JSON list of C-alpha atoms and ligand atoms in Angstrom, two decimals:
[
{"chain": "A", "resi": 1, "resn": "UNK", "atom": "CA", "xyz": [7.30, 26.00, 1.96]},
{"chain": "A", "resi": 2, "resn": "UNK", "atom": "CA", "xyz": [7.16, 23.43, 5.30]},
{"chain": "A", "resi": 3, "resn": "UNK", "atom": "CA", "xyz": [3.92, 23.72, 7.36]},
{"chain": "A", "resi": 4, "resn": "UNK", "atom": "CA", "xyz": [4.37, 21.29, 10.78]},
{"chain": "A", "resi": 5, "resn": "UNK", "atom": "CA", "xyz": [2.39, 18.70, 10.17]},
{"chain": "A", "resi": 6, "resn": "UNK", "atom": "CA", "xyz": [-0.42, 17.60, 12.76]},
{"chain": "A", "resi": 7, "resn": "UNK", "atom": "CA", "xyz": [-1.08, 14.05, 12.51]},
{"chain": "A", "resi": 8, "resn": "UNK", "atom": "CA", "xyz": [-2.53, 11.55, 14.05]},
{"chain": "A", "resi": 9, "resn": "UNK", "atom": "CA", "xyz": [-2.62, 7.82, 13.48]},
{"chain": "A", "resi": 10, "resn": "UNK", "atom": "CA", "xyz": [-4.89, 5.49, 15.04]},
{"chain": "A", "resi": 11, "resn": "UNK", "atom": "CA", "xyz": [-3.94, 1.71, 15.23]},
{"chain": "A", "resi": 12, "resn": "UNK", "atom": "CA", "xyz": [-7.33, 0.32, 15.76]},
{"chain": "A", "resi": 13, "resn": "UNK", "atom": "CA", "xyz": [-8.25, -3.66, 16.37]},
{"chain": "A", "resi": 14, "resn": "UNK", "atom": "CA", "xyz": [-4.94, -4.62, 16.35]},
{"chain": "A", "resi": 15, "resn": "UNK", "atom": "CA", "xyz": [-4.85, -6.80, 19.33]},
{"chain": "A", "resi": 16, "resn": "UNK", "atom": "CA", "xyz": [-7.49, -8.66, 19.13]},
{"chain": "A", "resi": 17, "resn": "UNK", "atom": "CA", "xyz": [-5.26, -11.11, 17.25]},
{"chain": "A", "resi": 18, "resn": "UNK", "atom": "CA", "xyz": [-6.42, -13.74, 14.64]},
{"chain": "A", "resi": 19, "resn": "UNK", "atom": "CA", "xyz": [-5.41, -13.81, 11.67]},
{"chain": "A", "resi": 20, "resn": "UNK", "atom": "CA", "xyz": [-8.80, -12.63, 9.67]},
{"chain": "A", "resi": 21, "resn": "UNK", "atom": "CA", "xyz": [-9.08, -9.29, 10.67]},
{"chain": "A", "resi": 22, "resn": "UNK", "atom": "CA", "xyz": [-9.18, -6.18, 9.48]},
{"chain": "A", "resi": 23, "resn": "UNK", "atom": "CA", "xyz": [-6.91, -3.23, 10.80]},
{"chain": "A", "resi": 24, "resn": "UNK", "atom": "CA", "xyz": [-7.26, 0.36, 9.92]},
{"chain": "A", "resi": 25, "resn": "UNK", "atom": "CA", "xyz": [-5.60, 3.61, 10.37]},
{"chain": "A", "resi": 26, "resn": "UNK", "atom": "CA", "xyz": [-6.25, 6.96, 9.88]},
{"chain": "A", "resi": 27, "resn": "UNK", "atom": "CA", "xyz": [-4.32, 10.77, 9.54]},
{"chain": "A", "resi": 28, "resn": "UNK", "atom": "CA", "xyz": [-6.82, 13.31, 10.01]},
{"chain": "A", "resi": 29, "resn": "UNK", "atom": "CA", "xyz": [-9.94, 13.05, 7.54]},
{"chain": "A", "resi": 30, "resn": "UNK", "atom": "CA", "xyz": [-8.14, 9.95, 5.65]},
{"chain": "A", "resi": 31, "resn": "UNK", "atom": "CA", "xyz": [-9.06, 6.14, 6.53]},
{"chain": "A", "resi": 32, "resn": "UNK", "atom": "CA", "xyz": [-6.62, 3.80, 5.78]},
{"chain": "A", "resi": 33, "resn": "UNK", "atom": "CA", "xyz": [-8.29, 0.06, 5.57]},
{"chain": "A", "resi": 34, "resn": "UNK", "atom": "CA", "xyz": [-6.22, -2.65, 5.55]},
{"chain": "A", "resi": 35, "resn": "UNK", "atom": "CA", "xyz": [-2.89, -2.46, 4.70]},
{"chain": "A", "resi": 36, "resn": "UNK", "atom": "CA", "xyz": [-1.78, -6.52, 3.28]},
{"chain": "A", "resi": 37, "resn": "UNK", "atom": "CA", "xyz": [0.86, -7.80, 1.47]},
{"chain": "A", "resi": 38, "resn": "UNK", "atom": "CA", "xyz": [1.22, -10.77, -0.28]},
{"chain": "A", "resi": 39, "resn": "UNK", "atom": "CA", "xyz": [3.64, -14.22, 0.97]},
{"chain": "A", "resi": 40, "resn": "UNK", "atom": "CA", "xyz": [6.74, -14.12, -1.63]},
{"chain": "A", "resi": 41, "resn": "UNK", "atom": "CA", "xyz": [8.74, -17.12, -2.85]},
{"chain": "A", "resi": 42, "resn": "UNK", "atom": "CA", "xyz": [12.17, -17.58, -1.75]},
{"chain": "A", "resi": 43, "resn": "UNK", "atom": "CA", "xyz": [14.15, -15.88, -4.89]},
{"chain": "A", "resi": 44, "resn": "UNK", "atom": "CA", "xyz": [11.18, -13.27, -5.55]},
{"chain": "A", "resi": 45, "resn": "UNK", "atom": "CA", "xyz": [12.83, -9.81, -5.64]},
{"chain": "A", "resi": 46, "resn": "UNK", "atom": "CA", "xyz": [9.57, -7.33, -5.40]},
{"chain": "A", "resi": 47, "resn": "UNK", "atom": "CA", "xyz": [6.59, -8.08, -3.61]},
{"chain": "A", "resi": 48, "resn": "UNK", "atom": "CA", "xyz": [2.25, -6.55, -3.94]},
{"chain": "A", "resi": 49, "resn": "UNK", "atom": "CA", "xyz": [1.42, -4.08, -1.39]},
{"chain": "A", "resi": 50, "resn": "UNK", "atom": "CA", "xyz": [-2.45, -3.31, -1.24]},
{"chain": "A", "resi": 51, "resn": "UNK", "atom": "CA", "xyz": [-5.02, -1.29, 0.81]},
{"chain": "A", "resi": 52, "resn": "UNK", "atom": "CA", "xyz": [-7.94, 1.47, 0.40]},
{"chain": "A", "resi": 53, "resn": "UNK", "atom": "CA", "xyz": [-7.57, 4.33, 1.35]},
{"chain": "A", "resi": 54, "resn": "UNK", "atom": "CA", "xyz": [-10.98, 7.14, 1.93]},
{"chain": "A", "resi": 55, "resn": "UNK", "atom": "CA", "xyz": [-11.57, 10.64, 2.29]},
{"chain": "A", "resi": 56, "resn": "UNK", "atom": "CA", "xyz": [-13.86, 11.70, 4.52]},
{"chain": "A", "resi": 57, "resn": "UNK", "atom": "CA", "xyz": [-12.74, 15.33, 4.22]},
{"chain": "A", "resi": 58, "resn": "UNK", "atom": "CA", "xyz": [-13.69, 18.31, 2.13]},
{"chain": "A", "resi": 59, "resn": "UNK", "atom": "CA", "xyz": [-10.31, 18.85, 0.38]},
{"chain": "A", "resi": 60, "resn": "UNK", "atom": "CA", "xyz": [-8.42, 16.43, -1.92]},
{"chain": "A", "resi": 61, "resn": "UNK", "atom": "CA", "xyz": [-5.15, 15.13, -1.07]},
{"chain": "A", "resi": 62, "resn": "UNK", "atom": "CA", "xyz": [-2.39, 12.80, -2.49]},
{"chain": "A", "resi": 63, "resn": "UNK", "atom": "CA", "xyz": [-0.11, 9.72, -1.54]},
{"chain": "A", "resi": 64, "resn": "UNK", "atom": "CA", "xyz": [2.69, 10.60, -2.75]},
{"chain": "A", "resi": 65, "resn": "UNK", "atom": "CA", "xyz": [5.39, 8.07, -1.44]},
{"chain": "A", "resi": 66, "resn": "UNK", "atom": "CA", "xyz": [5.25, 4.90, 0.45]},
{"chain": "A", "resi": 67, "resn": "UNK", "atom": "CA", "xyz": [8.47, 3.57, 2.42]},
{"chain": "A", "resi": 68, "resn": "UNK", "atom": "CA", "xyz": [9.29, 0.40, 4.13]},
{"chain": "A", "resi": 69, "resn": "UNK", "atom": "CA", "xyz": [12.90, 0.16, 4.30]},
{"chain": "A", "resi": 70, "resn": "UNK", "atom": "CA", "xyz": [13.08, -3.21, 7.17]},
{"chain": "A", "resi": 71, "resn": "UNK", "atom": "CA", "xyz": [12.00, -5.24, 3.91]},
{"chain": "A", "resi": 72, "resn": "UNK", "atom": "CA", "xyz": [12.12, -2.95, 0.80]},
{"chain": "A", "resi": 73, "resn": "UNK", "atom": "CA", "xyz": [15.42, -1.77, -0.65]},
{"chain": "A", "resi": 74, "resn": "UNK", "atom": "CA", "xyz": [13.10, 1.14, -1.99]},
{"chain": "A", "resi": 75, "resn": "UNK", "atom": "CA", "xyz": [9.36, 1.17, -2.67]},
{"chain": "A", "resi": 76, "resn": "UNK", "atom": "CA", "xyz": [7.02, 2.00, -5.17]},
{"chain": "A", "resi": 77, "resn": "UNK", "atom": "CA", "xyz": [3.25, 3.14, -6.55]},
{"chain": "A", "resi": 78, "resn": "UNK", "atom": "CA", "xyz": [2.06, 1.57, -9.92]},
{"chain": "A", "resi": 79, "resn": "UNK", "atom": "CA", "xyz": [-0.57, 1.07, -11.84]},
{"chain": "A", "resi": 80, "resn": "UNK", "atom": "CA", "xyz": [-1.84, -2.27, -14.00]},
{"chain": "A", "resi": 81, "resn": "UNK", "atom": "CA", "xyz": [-3.36, -1.88, -16.68]},
{"chain": "A", "resi": 82, "resn": "UNK", "atom": "CA", "xyz": [-5.06, -4.44, -19.47]},
{"chain": "A", "resi": 83, "resn": "UNK", "atom": "CA", "xyz": [-4.39, -2.88, -22.69]},
{"chain": "A", "resi": 84, "resn": "UNK", "atom": "CA", "xyz": [-5.45, -4.52, -26.07]},
{"chain": "A", "resi": 85, "resn": "UNK", "atom": "CA", "xyz": [-5.19, -7.95, -23.91]},
{"chain": "A", "resi": 86, "resn": "UNK", "atom": "CA", "xyz": [-1.70, -7.00, -22.60]},
{"chain": "A", "resi": 87, "resn": "UNK", "atom": "CA", "xyz": [-1.36, -6.57, -19.10]},
{"chain": "A", "resi": 88, "resn": "UNK", "atom": "CA", "xyz": [1.11, -3.34, -18.20]},
{"chain": "A", "resi": 89, "resn": "UNK", "atom": "CA", "xyz": [2.30, -1.62, -15.37]},
{"chain": "A", "resi": 90, "resn": "UNK", "atom": "CA", "xyz": [3.21, 1.55, -14.84]},
{"chain": "A", "resi": 91, "resn": "UNK", "atom": "CA", "xyz": [5.03, 4.09, -12.00]},
{"chain": "A", "resi": 92, "resn": "UNK", "atom": "CA", "xyz": [2.64, 6.79, -10.07]},
{"chain": "A", "resi": 93, "resn": "UNK", "atom": "CA", "xyz": [6.00, 9.13, -10.04]},
{"chain": "A", "resi": 94, "resn": "UNK", "atom": "CA", "xyz": [3.37, 11.47, -9.28]},
{"chain": "A", "resi": 95, "resn": "UNK", "atom": "CA", "xyz": [1.46, 10.19, -6.42]},
{"chain": "A", "resi": 96, "resn": "UNK", "atom": "CA", "xyz": [-2.32, 9.08, -6.45]},
{"chain": "A", "resi": 97, "resn": "UNK", "atom": "CA", "xyz": [-4.94, 11.51, -5.35]},
{"chain": "A", "resi": 98, "resn": "UNK", "atom": "CA", "xyz": [-7.78, 10.44, -3.34]},
{"chain": "A", "resi": 99, "resn": "UNK", "atom": "CA", "xyz": [-10.70, 13.31, -3.67]},
{"chain": "A", "resi": 100, "resn": "UNK", "atom": "CA", "xyz": [-12.52, 14.61, -1.61]},
{"chain": "A", "resi": 101, "resn": "UNK", "atom": "CA", "xyz": [-15.95, 11.41, -0.62]},
{"chain": "A", "resi": 102, "resn": "UNK", "atom": "CA", "xyz": [-13.42, 8.89, -2.80]},
{"chain": "A", "resi": 103, "resn": "UNK", "atom": "CA", "xyz": [-12.49, 5.29, -1.83]},
{"chain": "A", "resi": 104, "resn": "UNK", "atom": "CA", "xyz": [-9.20, 4.52, -4.13]},
{"chain": "A", "resi": 105, "resn": "UNK", "atom": "CA", "xyz": [-8.38, 1.09, -3.67]},
{"chain": "A", "resi": 106, "resn": "UNK", "atom": "CA", "xyz": [-4.70, -0.66, -4.01]},
{"chain": "A", "resi": 107, "resn": "UNK", "atom": "CA", "xyz": [-5.00, -3.67, -5.26]},
{"chain": "A", "resi": 108, "resn": "UNK", "atom": "CA", "xyz": [-4.54, -6.91, -7.40]},
{"chain": "A", "resi": 109, "resn": "UNK", "atom": "CA", "xyz": [-4.32, -5.62, -10.74]},
{"chain": "A", "resi": 110, "resn": "UNK", "atom": "CA", "xyz": [-4.48, -1.86, -10.30]},
{"chain": "A", "resi": 111, "resn": "UNK", "atom": "CA", "xyz": [-3.15, 0.69, -8.25]},
{"chain": "A", "resi": 112, "resn": "UNK", "atom": "CA", "xyz": [-0.62, -1.44, -6.23]},
{"chain": "A", "resi": 113, "resn": "UNK", "atom": "CA", "xyz": [2.40, -0.76, -3.91]},
{"chain": "A", "resi": 114, "resn": "UNK", "atom": "CA", "xyz": [5.17, -2.84, -5.21]},
{"chain": "A", "resi": 115, "resn": "UNK", "atom": "CA", "xyz": [8.50, -3.44, -2.34]},
{"chain": "A", "resi": 116, "resn": "UNK", "atom": "CA", "xyz": [11.28, -3.50, -4.11]},
{"chain": "A", "resi": 117, "resn": "UNK", "atom": "CA", "xyz": [14.79, -5.21, -3.70]},
{"chain": "A", "resi": 118, "resn": "UNK", "atom": "CA", "xyz": [13.42, -6.85, -1.25]},
{"chain": "A", "resi": 119, "resn": "UNK", "atom": "CA", "xyz": [15.63, -8.13, 1.73]},
{"chain": "A", "resi": 120, "resn": "UNK", "atom": "CA", "xyz": [14.01, -11.37, 2.96]},
{"chain": "A", "resi": 121, "resn": "UNK", "atom": "CA", "xyz": [10.93, -13.20, 1.53]},
{"chain": "A", "resi": 122, "resn": "UNK", "atom": "CA", "xyz": [7.37, -12.20, 3.34]},
{"chain": "A", "resi": 123, "resn": "UNK", "atom": "CA", "xyz": [6.39, -14.69, 5.05]},
{"chain": "A", "resi": 124, "resn": "UNK", "atom": "CA", "xyz": [2.48, -15.38, 5.03]},
{"chain": "A", "resi": 125, "resn": "UNK", "atom": "CA", "xyz": [1.14, -14.16, 9.12]},
{"chain": "A", "resi": 126, "resn": "UNK", "atom": "CA", "xyz": [4.22, -11.27, 9.33]},
{"chain": "A", "resi": 127, "resn": "UNK", "atom": "CA", "xyz": [3.61, -7.46, 9.57]},
{"chain": "A", "resi": 128, "resn": "UNK", "atom": "CA", "xyz": [5.48, -5.44, 8.08]},
{"chain": "A", "resi": 129, "resn": "UNK", "atom": "CA", "xyz": [5.93, -2.17, 8.71]},
{"chain": "A", "resi": 130, "resn": "UNK", "atom": "CA", "xyz": [5.27, 0.61, 6.18]},
{"chain": "A", "resi": 131, "resn": "UNK", "atom": "CA", "xyz": [4.87, 4.66, 5.96]},
{"chain": "A", "resi": 132, "resn": "UNK", "atom": "CA", "xyz": [2.26, 6.12, 4.04]},
{"chain": "A", "resi": 133, "resn": "UNK", "atom": "CA", "xyz": [3.32, 9.85, 3.52]},
{"chain": "A", "resi": 134, "resn": "UNK", "atom": "CA", "xyz": [0.53, 12.01, 2.29]},
{"chain": "A", "resi": 135, "resn": "UNK", "atom": "CA", "xyz": [0.33, 15.93, 0.63]},
{"chain": "A", "resi": 136, "resn": "UNK", "atom": "CA", "xyz": [-1.49, 17.60, 3.88]},
{"chain": "A", "resi": 137, "resn": "UNK", "atom": "CA", "xyz": [-1.96, 14.35, 6.14]},
{"chain": "A", "resi": 138, "resn": "UNK", "atom": "CA", "xyz": [1.71, 13.97, 6.64]},
{"chain": "A", "resi": 139, "resn": "UNK", "atom": "CA", "xyz": [3.34, 10.74, 7.06]},
{"chain": "A", "resi": 140, "resn": "UNK", "atom": "CA", "xyz": [1.74, 7.57, 8.62]},
{"chain": "A", "resi": 141, "resn": "UNK", "atom": "CA", "xyz": [2.70, 4.79, 9.96]},
{"chain": "A", "resi": 142, "resn": "UNK", "atom": "CA", "xyz": [1.21, 1.31, 9.49]},
{"chain": "A", "resi": 143, "resn": "UNK", "atom": "CA", "xyz": [2.09, -2.95, 8.75]},
{"chain": "A", "resi": 144, "resn": "UNK", "atom": "CA", "xyz": [0.68, -4.30, 6.31]},
{"chain": "A", "resi": 145, "resn": "UNK", "atom": "CA", "xyz": [-0.46, -7.95, 7.06]},
{"chain": "A", "resi": 146, "resn": "UNK", "atom": "CA", "xyz": [1.50, -10.42, 4.68]},
{"chain": "A", "resi": 147, "resn": "UNK", "atom": "CA", "xyz": [-1.79, -13.30, 3.30]},
{"chain": "A", "resi": 148, "resn": "UNK", "atom": "CA", "xyz": [-1.24, -16.29, 1.54]},
{"chain": "A", "resi": 149, "resn": "UNK", "atom": "CA", "xyz": [0.76, -16.62, -1.56]},
{"chain": "A", "resi": 150, "resn": "UNK", "atom": "CA", "xyz": [-2.12, -16.89, -3.62]},
{"chain": "A", "resi": 151, "resn": "UNK", "atom": "CA", "xyz": [-4.34, -14.41, -1.51]},
{"chain": "A", "resi": 152, "resn": "UNK", "atom": "CA", "xyz": [-7.59, -12.54, -3.84]},
{"chain": "A", "resi": 153, "resn": "UNK", "atom": "CA", "xyz": [-5.28, -14.80, -6.41]},
{"chain": "A", "resi": 154, "resn": "UNK", "atom": "CA", "xyz": [-5.14, -14.59, -10.05]},
{"chain": "A", "resi": 155, "resn": "UNK", "atom": "CA", "xyz": [-2.46, -13.89, -11.98]},
{"chain": "A", "resi": 156, "resn": "UNK", "atom": "CA", "xyz": [-2.73, -10.11, -11.78]},
{"chain": "A", "resi": 157, "resn": "UNK", "atom": "CA", "xyz": [1.56, -9.82, -10.49]},
{"chain": "A", "resi": 158, "resn": "UNK", "atom": "CA", "xyz": [2.94, -11.68, -13.26]},
{"chain": "A", "resi": 159, "resn": "UNK", "atom": "CA", "xyz": [3.73, -8.98, -15.31]},
{"chain": "A", "resi": 160, "resn": "UNK", "atom": "CA", "xyz": [6.18, -7.96, -12.33]},
{"chain": "A", "resi": 161, "resn": "UNK", "atom": "CA", "xyz": [8.35, -10.29, -13.58]},
{"chain": "A", "resi": 162, "resn": "UNK", "atom": "CA", "xyz": [10.63, -8.36, -15.37]},
{"chain": "A", "resi": 163, "resn": "UNK", "atom": "CA", "xyz": [11.49, -5.65, -13.12]},
{"chain": "B", "resi": 1, "resn": "CU", "atom": "CU1", "xyz": [4.04, -3.09, -9.89]}
]
């Protein structure tokens, strides 16, 4: 069953300049806050993507796909967790639900977006175009702001070396 989807993606404050500005998007009742990524070393084949999704509406929605074809051959959603002291990561194949009133954070060490098969290194201060697809809210175009290599640092992506 295909429904036509009314989508509103509103980019706010993108034109203010300066490195530290947050940027936000809207898709129906969903608020998408500050998509960002991290600069990658030259040979890296994967990069991370992070953002916050808040559901201000009365019904649940689900992030079912992310893509960024200009930089990545494919893009997945993953969950990072520590089990018995070992960092592991698993693909979130069925997507990530955002319950009514909930705020889901994609951040280093937790849920994250993985840009795989990188076509070029991600450079600090670049903006990377991506598309988020929600079950109900439809598709939303966003830009991931590339921050410094160690942004919100930590050894959180060590487990990705095996990708
Ligand atoms: Cu991952």
